Coordinates of C-alpha atoms (C1' of nucleotides) in Angstrom, one line a residue:
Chain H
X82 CA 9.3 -1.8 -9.4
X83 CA 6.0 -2.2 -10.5
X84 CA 2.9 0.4 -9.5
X85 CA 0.1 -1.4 -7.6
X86 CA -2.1 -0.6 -10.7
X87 CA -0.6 -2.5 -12.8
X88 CA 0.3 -5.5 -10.7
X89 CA -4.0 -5.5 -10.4
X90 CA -3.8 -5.2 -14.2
X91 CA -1.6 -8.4 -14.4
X92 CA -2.8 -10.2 -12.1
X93 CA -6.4 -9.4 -13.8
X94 CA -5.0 -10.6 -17.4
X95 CA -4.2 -13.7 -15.8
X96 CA -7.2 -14.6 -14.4
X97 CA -9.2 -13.9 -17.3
X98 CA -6.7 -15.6 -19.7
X99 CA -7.6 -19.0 -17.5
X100 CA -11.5 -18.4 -17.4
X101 CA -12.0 -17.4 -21.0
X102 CA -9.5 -17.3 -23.0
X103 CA -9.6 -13.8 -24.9
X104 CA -9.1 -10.7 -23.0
X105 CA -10.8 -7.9 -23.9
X106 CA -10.4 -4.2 -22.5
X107 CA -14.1 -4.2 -21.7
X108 CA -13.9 -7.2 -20.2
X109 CA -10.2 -6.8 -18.5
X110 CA -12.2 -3.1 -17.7
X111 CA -15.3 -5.0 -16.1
X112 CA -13.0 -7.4 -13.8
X113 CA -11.0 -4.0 -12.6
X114 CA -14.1 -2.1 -11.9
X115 CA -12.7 0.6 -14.3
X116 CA -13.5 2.3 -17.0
X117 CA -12.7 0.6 -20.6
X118 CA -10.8 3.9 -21.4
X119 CA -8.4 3.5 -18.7
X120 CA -7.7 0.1 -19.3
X121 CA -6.5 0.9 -22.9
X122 CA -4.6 3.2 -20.7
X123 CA -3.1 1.0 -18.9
X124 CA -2.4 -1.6 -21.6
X125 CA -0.9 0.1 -23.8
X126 CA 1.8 1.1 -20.3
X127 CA 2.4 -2.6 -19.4
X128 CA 3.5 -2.9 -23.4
X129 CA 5.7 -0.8 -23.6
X130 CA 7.3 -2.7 -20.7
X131 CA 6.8 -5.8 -22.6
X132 CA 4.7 -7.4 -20.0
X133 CA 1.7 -8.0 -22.5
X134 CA 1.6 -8.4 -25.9
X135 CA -1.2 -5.9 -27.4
X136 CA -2.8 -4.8 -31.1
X137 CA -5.9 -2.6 -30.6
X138 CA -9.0 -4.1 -30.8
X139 CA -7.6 -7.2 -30.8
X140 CA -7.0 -8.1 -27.0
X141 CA -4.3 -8.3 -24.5
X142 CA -1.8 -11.5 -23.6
X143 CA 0.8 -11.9 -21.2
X144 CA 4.2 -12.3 -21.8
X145 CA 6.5 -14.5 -20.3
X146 CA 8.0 -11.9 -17.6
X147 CA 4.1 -10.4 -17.3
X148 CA 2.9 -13.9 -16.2
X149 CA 5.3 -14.3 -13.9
X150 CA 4.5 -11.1 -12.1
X151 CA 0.9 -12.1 -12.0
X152 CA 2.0 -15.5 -10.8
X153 CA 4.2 -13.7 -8.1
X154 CA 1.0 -11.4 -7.1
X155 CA -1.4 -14.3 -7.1
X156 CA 1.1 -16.3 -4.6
X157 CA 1.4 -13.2 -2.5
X158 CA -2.7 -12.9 -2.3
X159 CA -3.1 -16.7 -2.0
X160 CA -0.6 -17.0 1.4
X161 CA -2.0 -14.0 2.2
X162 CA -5.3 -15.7 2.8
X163 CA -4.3 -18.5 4.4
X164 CA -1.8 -16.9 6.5
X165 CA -4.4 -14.6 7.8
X166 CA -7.0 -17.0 8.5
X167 CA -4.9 -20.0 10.6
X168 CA -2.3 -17.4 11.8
X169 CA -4.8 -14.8 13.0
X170 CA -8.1 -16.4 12.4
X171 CA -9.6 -14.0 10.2
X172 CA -12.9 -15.4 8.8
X173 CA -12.9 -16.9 5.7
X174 CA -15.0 -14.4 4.2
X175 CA -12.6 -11.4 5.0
X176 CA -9.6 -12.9 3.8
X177 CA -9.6 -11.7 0.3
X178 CA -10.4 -8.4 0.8
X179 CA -7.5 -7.7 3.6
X180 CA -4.9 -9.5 1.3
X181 CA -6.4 -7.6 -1.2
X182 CA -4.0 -4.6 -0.3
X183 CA -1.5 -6.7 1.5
X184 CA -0.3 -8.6 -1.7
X185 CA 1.8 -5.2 -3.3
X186 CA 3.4 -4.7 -0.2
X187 CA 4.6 -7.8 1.7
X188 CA 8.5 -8.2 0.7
X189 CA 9.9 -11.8 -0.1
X190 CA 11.4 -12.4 3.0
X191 CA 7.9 -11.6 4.8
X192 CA 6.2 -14.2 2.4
X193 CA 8.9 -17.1 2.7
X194 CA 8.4 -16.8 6.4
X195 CA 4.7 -17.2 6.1
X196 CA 5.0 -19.7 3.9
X197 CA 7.5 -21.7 6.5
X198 CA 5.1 -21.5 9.1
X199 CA 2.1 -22.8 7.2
X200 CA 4.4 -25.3 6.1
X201 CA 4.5 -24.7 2.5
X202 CA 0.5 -25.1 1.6
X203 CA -0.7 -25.9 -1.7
X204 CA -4.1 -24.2 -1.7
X205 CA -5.4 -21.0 0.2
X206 CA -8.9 -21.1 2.3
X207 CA -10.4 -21.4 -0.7
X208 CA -9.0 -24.1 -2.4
X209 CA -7.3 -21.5 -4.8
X210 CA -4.0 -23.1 -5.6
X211 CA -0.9 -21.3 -4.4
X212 CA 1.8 -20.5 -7.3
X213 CA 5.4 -22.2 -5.7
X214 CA 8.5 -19.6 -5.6
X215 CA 8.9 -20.3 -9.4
X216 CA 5.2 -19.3 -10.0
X217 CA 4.6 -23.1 -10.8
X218 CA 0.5 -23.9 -10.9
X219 CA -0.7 -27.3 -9.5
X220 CA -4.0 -27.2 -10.8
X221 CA -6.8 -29.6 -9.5
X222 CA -9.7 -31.2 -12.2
X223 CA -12.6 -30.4 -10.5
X224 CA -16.1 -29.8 -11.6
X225 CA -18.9 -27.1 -10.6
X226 CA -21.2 -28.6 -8.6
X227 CA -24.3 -27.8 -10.7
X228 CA -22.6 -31.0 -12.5
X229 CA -23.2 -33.4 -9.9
X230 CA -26.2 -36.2 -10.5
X231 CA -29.0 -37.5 -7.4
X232 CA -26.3 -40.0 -5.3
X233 CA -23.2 -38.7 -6.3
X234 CA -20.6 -38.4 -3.2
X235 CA -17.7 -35.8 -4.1
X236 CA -15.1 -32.9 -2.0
X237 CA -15.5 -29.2 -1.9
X238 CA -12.1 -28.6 -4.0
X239 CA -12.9 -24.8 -4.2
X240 CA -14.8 -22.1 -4.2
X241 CA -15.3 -18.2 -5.4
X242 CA -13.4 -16.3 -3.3
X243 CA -14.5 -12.8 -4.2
X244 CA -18.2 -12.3 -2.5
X245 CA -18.1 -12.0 0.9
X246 CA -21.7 -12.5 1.6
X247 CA -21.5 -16.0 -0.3
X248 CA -18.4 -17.0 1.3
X249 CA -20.6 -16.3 4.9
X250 CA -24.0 -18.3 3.9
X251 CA -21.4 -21.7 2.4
X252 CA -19.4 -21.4 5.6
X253 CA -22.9 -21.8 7.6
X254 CA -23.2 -25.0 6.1
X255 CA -19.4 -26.0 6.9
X256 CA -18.8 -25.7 2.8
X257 CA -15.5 -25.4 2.8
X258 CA -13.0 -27.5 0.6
X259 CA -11.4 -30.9 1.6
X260 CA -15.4 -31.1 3.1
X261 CA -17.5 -34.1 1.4
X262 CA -20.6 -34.1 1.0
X263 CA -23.5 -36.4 -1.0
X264 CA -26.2 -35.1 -3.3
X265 CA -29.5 -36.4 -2.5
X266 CA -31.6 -34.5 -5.0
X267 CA -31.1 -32.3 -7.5
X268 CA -34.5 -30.2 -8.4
X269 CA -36.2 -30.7 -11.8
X270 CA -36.0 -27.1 -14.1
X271 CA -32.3 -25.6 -12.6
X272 CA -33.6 -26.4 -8.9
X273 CA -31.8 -26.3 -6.2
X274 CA -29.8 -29.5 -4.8
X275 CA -30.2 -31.3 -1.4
X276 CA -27.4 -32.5 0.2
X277 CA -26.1 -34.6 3.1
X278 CA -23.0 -32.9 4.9
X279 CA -22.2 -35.1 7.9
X280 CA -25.5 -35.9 8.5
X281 CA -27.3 -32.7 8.3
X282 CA -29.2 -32.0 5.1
X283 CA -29.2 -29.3 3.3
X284 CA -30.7 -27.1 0.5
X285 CA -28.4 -25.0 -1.9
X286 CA -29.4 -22.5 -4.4
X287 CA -28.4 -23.5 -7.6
X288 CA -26.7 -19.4 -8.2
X289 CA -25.0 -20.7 -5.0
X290 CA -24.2 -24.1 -6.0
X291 CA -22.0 -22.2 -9.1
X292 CA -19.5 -21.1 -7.4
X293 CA -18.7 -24.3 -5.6
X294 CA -16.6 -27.1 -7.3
X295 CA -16.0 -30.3 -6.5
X296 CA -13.5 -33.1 -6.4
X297 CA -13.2 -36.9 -5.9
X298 CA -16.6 -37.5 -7.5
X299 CA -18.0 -41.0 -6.6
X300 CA -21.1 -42.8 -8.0
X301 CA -23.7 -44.1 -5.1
X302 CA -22.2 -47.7 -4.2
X303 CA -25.6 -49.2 -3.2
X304 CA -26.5 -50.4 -6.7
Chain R
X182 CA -9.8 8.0 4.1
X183 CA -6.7 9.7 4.2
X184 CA -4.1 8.9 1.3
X185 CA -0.9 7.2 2.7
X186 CA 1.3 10.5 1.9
X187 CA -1.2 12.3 4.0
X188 CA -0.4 10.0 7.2
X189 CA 3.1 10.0 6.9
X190 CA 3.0 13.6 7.3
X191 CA 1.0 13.4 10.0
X192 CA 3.5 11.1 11.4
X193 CA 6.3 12.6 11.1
X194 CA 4.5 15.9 12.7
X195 CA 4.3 14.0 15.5
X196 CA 7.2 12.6 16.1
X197 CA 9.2 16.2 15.3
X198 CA 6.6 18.1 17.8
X199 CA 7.2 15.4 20.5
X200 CA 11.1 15.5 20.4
X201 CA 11.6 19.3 19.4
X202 CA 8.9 21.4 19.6
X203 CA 8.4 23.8 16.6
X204 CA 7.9 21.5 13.6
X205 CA 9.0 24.4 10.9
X206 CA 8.2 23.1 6.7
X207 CA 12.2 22.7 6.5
X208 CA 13.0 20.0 9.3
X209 CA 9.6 18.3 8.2
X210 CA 10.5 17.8 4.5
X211 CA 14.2 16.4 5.7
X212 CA 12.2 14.1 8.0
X213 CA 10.3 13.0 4.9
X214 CA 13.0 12.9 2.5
X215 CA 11.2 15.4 0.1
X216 CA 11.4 18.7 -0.6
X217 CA 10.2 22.2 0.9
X218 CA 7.9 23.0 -1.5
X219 CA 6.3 19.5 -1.2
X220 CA 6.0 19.9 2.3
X221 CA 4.2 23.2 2.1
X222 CA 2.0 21.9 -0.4
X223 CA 0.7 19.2 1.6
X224 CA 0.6 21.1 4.5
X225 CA -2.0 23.6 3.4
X226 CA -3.8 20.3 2.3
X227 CA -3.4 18.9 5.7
X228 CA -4.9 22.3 6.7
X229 CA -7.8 22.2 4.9
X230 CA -8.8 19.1 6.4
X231 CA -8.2 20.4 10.0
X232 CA -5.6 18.3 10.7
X233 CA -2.8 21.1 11.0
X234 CA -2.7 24.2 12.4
X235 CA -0.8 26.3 10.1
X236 CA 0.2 30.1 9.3
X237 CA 2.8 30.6 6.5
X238 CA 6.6 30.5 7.4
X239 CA 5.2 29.4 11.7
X240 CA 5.7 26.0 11.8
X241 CA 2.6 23.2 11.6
X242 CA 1.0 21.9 14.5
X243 CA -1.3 19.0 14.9
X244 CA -5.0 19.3 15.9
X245 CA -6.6 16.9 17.9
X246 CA -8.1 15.1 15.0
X247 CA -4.3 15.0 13.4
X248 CA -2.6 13.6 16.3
X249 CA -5.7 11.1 16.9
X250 CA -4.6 9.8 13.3
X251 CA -0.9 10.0 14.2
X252 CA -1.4 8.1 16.9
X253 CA -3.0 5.7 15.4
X254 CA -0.6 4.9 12.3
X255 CA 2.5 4.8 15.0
X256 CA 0.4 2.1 16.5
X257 CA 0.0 -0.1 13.4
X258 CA 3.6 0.6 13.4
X259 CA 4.8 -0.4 16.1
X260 CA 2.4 -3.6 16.7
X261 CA 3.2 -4.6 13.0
X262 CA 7.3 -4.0 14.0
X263 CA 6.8 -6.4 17.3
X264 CA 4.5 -8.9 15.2
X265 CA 6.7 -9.9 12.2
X266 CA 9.3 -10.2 15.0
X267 CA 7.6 -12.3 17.4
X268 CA 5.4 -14.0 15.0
X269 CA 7.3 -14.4 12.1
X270 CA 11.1 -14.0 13.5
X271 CA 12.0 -11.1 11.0
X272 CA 15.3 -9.7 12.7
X273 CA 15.0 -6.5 14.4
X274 CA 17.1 -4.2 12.1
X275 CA 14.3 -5.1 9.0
X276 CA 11.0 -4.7 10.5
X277 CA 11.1 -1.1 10.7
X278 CA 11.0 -1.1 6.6
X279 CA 8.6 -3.2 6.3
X280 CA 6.0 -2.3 9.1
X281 CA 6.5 1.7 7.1
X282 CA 4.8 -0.4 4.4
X283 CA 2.1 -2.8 6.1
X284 CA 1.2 0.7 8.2
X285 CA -0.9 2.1 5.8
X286 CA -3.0 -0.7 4.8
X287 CA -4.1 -3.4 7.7
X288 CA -7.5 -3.2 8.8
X289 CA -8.4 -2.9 12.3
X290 CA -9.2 -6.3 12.9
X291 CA -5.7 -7.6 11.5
X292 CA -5.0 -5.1 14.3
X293 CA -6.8 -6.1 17.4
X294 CA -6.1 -10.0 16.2
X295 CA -2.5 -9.2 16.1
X296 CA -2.4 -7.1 19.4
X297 CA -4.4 -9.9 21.0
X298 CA -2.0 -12.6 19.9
X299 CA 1.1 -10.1 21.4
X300 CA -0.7 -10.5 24.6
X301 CA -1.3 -6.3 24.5
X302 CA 1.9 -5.3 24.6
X303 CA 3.3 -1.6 25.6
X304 CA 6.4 -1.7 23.6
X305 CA 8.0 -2.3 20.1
X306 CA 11.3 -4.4 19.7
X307 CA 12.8 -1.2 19.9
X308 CA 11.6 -0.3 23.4
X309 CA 9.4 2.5 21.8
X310 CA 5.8 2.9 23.2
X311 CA 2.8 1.6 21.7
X312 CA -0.1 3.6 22.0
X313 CA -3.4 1.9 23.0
X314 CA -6.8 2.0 21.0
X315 CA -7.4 5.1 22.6
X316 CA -4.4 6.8 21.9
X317 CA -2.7 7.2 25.2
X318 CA 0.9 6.5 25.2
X319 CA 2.3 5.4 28.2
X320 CA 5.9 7.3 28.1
X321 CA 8.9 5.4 30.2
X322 CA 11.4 8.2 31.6
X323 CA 14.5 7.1 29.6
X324 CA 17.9 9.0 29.4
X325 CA 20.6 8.6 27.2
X326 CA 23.4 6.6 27.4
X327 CA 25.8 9.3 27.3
X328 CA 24.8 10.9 29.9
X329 CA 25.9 7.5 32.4
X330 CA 28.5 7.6 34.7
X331 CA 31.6 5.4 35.4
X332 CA 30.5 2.3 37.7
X333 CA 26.6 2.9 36.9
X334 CA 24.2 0.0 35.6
X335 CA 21.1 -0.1 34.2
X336 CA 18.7 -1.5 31.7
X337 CA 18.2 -0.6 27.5
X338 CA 14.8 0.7 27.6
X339 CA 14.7 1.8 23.5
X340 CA 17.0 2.4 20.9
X341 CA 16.7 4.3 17.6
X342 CA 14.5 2.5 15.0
X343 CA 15.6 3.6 11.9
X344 CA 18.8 2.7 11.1
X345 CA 19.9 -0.7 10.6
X346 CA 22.9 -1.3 10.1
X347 CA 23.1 0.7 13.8
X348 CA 20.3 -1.9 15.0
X349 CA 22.9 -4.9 13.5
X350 CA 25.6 -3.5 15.4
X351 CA 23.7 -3.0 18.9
X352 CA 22.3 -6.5 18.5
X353 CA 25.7 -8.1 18.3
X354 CA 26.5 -6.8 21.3
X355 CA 23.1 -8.1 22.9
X356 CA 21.4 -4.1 23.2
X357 CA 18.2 -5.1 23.4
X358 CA 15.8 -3.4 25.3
X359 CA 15.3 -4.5 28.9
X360 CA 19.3 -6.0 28.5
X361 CA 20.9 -4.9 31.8
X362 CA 24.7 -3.6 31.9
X363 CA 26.9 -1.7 33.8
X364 CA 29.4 1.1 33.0
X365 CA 33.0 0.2 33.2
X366 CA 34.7 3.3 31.9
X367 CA 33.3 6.3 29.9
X368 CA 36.8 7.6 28.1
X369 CA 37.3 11.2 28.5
X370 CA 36.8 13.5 25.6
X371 CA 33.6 12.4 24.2
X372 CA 35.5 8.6 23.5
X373 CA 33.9 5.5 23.8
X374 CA 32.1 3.6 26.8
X375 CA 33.5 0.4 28.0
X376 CA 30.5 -1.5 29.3
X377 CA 29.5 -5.2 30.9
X378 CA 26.7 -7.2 29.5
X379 CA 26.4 -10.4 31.0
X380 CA 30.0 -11.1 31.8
X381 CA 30.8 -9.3 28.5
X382 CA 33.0 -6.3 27.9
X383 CA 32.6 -4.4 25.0
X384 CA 33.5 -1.0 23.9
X385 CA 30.5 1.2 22.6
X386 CA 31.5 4.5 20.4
X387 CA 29.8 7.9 21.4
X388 CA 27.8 7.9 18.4
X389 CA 26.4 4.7 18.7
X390 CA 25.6 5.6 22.5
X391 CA 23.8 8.8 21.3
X392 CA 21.4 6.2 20.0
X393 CA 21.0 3.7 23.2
X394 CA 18.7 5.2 26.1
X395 CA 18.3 3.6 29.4
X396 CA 16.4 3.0 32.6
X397 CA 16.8 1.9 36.4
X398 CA 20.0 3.9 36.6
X399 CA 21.9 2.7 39.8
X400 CA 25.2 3.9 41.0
X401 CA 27.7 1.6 42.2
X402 CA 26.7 -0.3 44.8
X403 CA 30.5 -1.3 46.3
X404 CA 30.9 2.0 47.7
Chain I
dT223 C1' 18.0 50.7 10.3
dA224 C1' 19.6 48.8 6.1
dT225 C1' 21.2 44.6 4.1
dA226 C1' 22.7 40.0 3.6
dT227 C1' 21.4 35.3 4.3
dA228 C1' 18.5 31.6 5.1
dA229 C1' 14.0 29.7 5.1
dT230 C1' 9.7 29.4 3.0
dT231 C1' 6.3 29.9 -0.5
dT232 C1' 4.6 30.4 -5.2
dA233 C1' 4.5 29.1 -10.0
dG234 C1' 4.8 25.9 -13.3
dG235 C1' 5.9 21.1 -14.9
dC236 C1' 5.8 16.0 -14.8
dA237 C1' 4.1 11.1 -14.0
dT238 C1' 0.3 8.1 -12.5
dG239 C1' -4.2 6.7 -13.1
dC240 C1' -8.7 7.7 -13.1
dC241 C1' -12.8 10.0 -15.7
dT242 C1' -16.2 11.7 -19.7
dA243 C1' -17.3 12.6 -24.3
dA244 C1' -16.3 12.2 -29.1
dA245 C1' -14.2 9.6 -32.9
dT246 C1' -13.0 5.4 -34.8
dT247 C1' -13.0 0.4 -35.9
dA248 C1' -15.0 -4.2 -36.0
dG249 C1' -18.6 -7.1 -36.6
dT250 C1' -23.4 -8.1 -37.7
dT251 C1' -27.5 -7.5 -40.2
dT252 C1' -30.2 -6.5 -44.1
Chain Z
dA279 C1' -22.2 -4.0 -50.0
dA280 C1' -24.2 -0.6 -47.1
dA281 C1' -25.7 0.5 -42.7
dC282 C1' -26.2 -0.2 -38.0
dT283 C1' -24.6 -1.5 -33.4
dA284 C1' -21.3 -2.5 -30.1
dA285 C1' -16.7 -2.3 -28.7
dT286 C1' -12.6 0.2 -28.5
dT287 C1' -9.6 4.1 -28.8
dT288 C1' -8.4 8.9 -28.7
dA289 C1' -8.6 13.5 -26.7
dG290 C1' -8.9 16.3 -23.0
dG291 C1' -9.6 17.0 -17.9
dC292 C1' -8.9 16.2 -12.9
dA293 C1' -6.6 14.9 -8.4
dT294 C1' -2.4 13.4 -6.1
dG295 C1' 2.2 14.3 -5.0
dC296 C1' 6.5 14.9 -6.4
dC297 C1' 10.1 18.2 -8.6
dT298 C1' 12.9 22.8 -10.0
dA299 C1' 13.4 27.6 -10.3
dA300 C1' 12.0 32.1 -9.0
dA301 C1' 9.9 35.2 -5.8
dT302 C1' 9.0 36.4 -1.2
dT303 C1' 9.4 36.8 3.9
dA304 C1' 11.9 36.4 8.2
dT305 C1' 15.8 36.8 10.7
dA306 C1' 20.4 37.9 11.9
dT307 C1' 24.3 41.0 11.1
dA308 C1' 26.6 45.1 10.3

DNA sequence: TATATAATTTAGGCATGCCTAAATTAGTTT
DNA sequence: AAACTAATTTAGGCATGCCTAAATTATATA
């Protein structure tokens, strides 16, 4: 079995390796809150247990049997959140943090038995899809919202899951994903956009507005 | 914060003062499946923390502060045990193994969410106690099994927790706590008890019975 | 009371995983 | 191409918590 270190570590690769691409130990270091040092560390562990594929200086990849731990991890933390927030109702914003320590210690049983009662979701509160029991990805296409134009309807598909305080001030506007909304204005010089929400209109930061994407984009149909 | 080591000596202090008394470093490290010197060694860290009071080769006792955090991890446990059985239907010989894991790591609120959803309950699947927020355990006056009498009945009011291939066998025979049943014939020289449960007979060995205590003993009422 | 036995403690070692500080390598600039 | 800067790695240290082996203390027995 795996130390809870280096699940994070894996689960951290993977993450990255979606985003950006290369994976750096300063930036692999940045993401783990950890010094760059130890993540070498660590690295240079998870190859010797051929879970990454590693020349110094040169970056870190997973393997096939490292991705599917971080797959495994990422499921765990995903129905996790869920679980948590219709089983228990844990806000939204607190979510990530509890399943945080809950994903290295939840056995399989536990998890398919979650994952029964929520009836075998797709996405987490977040609209972070959930990895299936063979660590198979059904990925959305959606866009950040700092894409969207003046009149363009769309659906929250997602948002950051990992600030608490953002997660708070988006669910005060009912932000959440598989909501639509409308863009009414979007500022001049990186402004901030206006939206209609079921009615209510509302302004959001564009810092804010980054961490939100959005699906089902439609065009105004008035023309 | 305490590490999770830390509490499960704290735990197991607990548990050894409550049924024996003196808690000497030998019985505490068998409890903890580790060895003498590691026991000692943590010990005097427990010590220096307040937790223990301790004086080389006398035996550990808690302080107020240690039992306090006793207390509170044998809550967790024992709410998390009767959670993933009521909640999530995980058979009562497996949540003890995985509540030992979950212990160390919910928060507070997943707490109080899950003790609100159990409708503040007072016992485990296994009859034991919970203890409140506070601490206070509310102790039933149990006796064991073997001490019953030909013709007596009464009700399972806990059984061991830790062993599940026991817990398998008394749940095939229906043992759960609050499961009423009357003694048929104890056979002499320590041998087996012959019981009724519901209708049922079934023959119970000594050992097993070392493990079964019960409540609302009543003689037989056909005298 | 002296001694044998059993329990406990001390000493020293190992693995994990973090850190800081110093050395090295890569990449960019002149 | 040399030199500078930024990233990365190596070296050495620390805390946790386990282990074995040896020394010590307590206790029971003769």
């Amino acid at each position: 079995m795996l130390t809870h270190a280096a699940e994070d570590y894996l689960k951290s690769i993977y993450k990255l390796q979606e985003k950006g691409g290369k994976v750096s130990t300063g930036i692999l270091a940045e993401h783990l809150e950890v010094k760059p040092a130890s993540a070498t560390g660590m690295i240079k562990k998870l190859k010797t247990m051929k879970l990454v594929r590693y020349e110094r200086y040169r970056g870190v990849t997973l393997t096939a049997a490292g991705k599917a731990i971080a797959l495994e991890i990422i499921r765990h933390h995903r129905l996790l959140e869920l679980y948590l927030f219709k089983a228990l109702g844990i806000p939204w914003d607190g979510v990530h943090e509890e399943a945080e320590k809950l994903e290295h210690v939840i056995s399989e049983d536990v998890e398919a038995r979650m994952d029964e009662f929520l009836g075998y979701p797709t996405a987490d509160p977040h609209g972070a899809p959930i990895p299936d029991k063979n660590g198979v990805v059904t990925q959305t296409a959606s866009i950040p919202m700092t894409d969207l134009q003046n009149g363009q309807s769309c659906v929250v598909a997602e948002v950051s899951d990992n600030d608490s305080a953002l997660l708070r001030h988006l669910g005060s506007f009912n932000l959440y994903p598989g909501t639509a909304f409308r863009v009414i204005e979007v500022a001049p010089f990186e402004g901030p956009f206006t939206i209609d929400i079921a009615g209510q209109q509302v302004v959001i930061g564009r810092e804010v507005a980054k961490h939100v994407f959005v699906d089902q984009v439609q065009d105004p149909d008035n023309v």
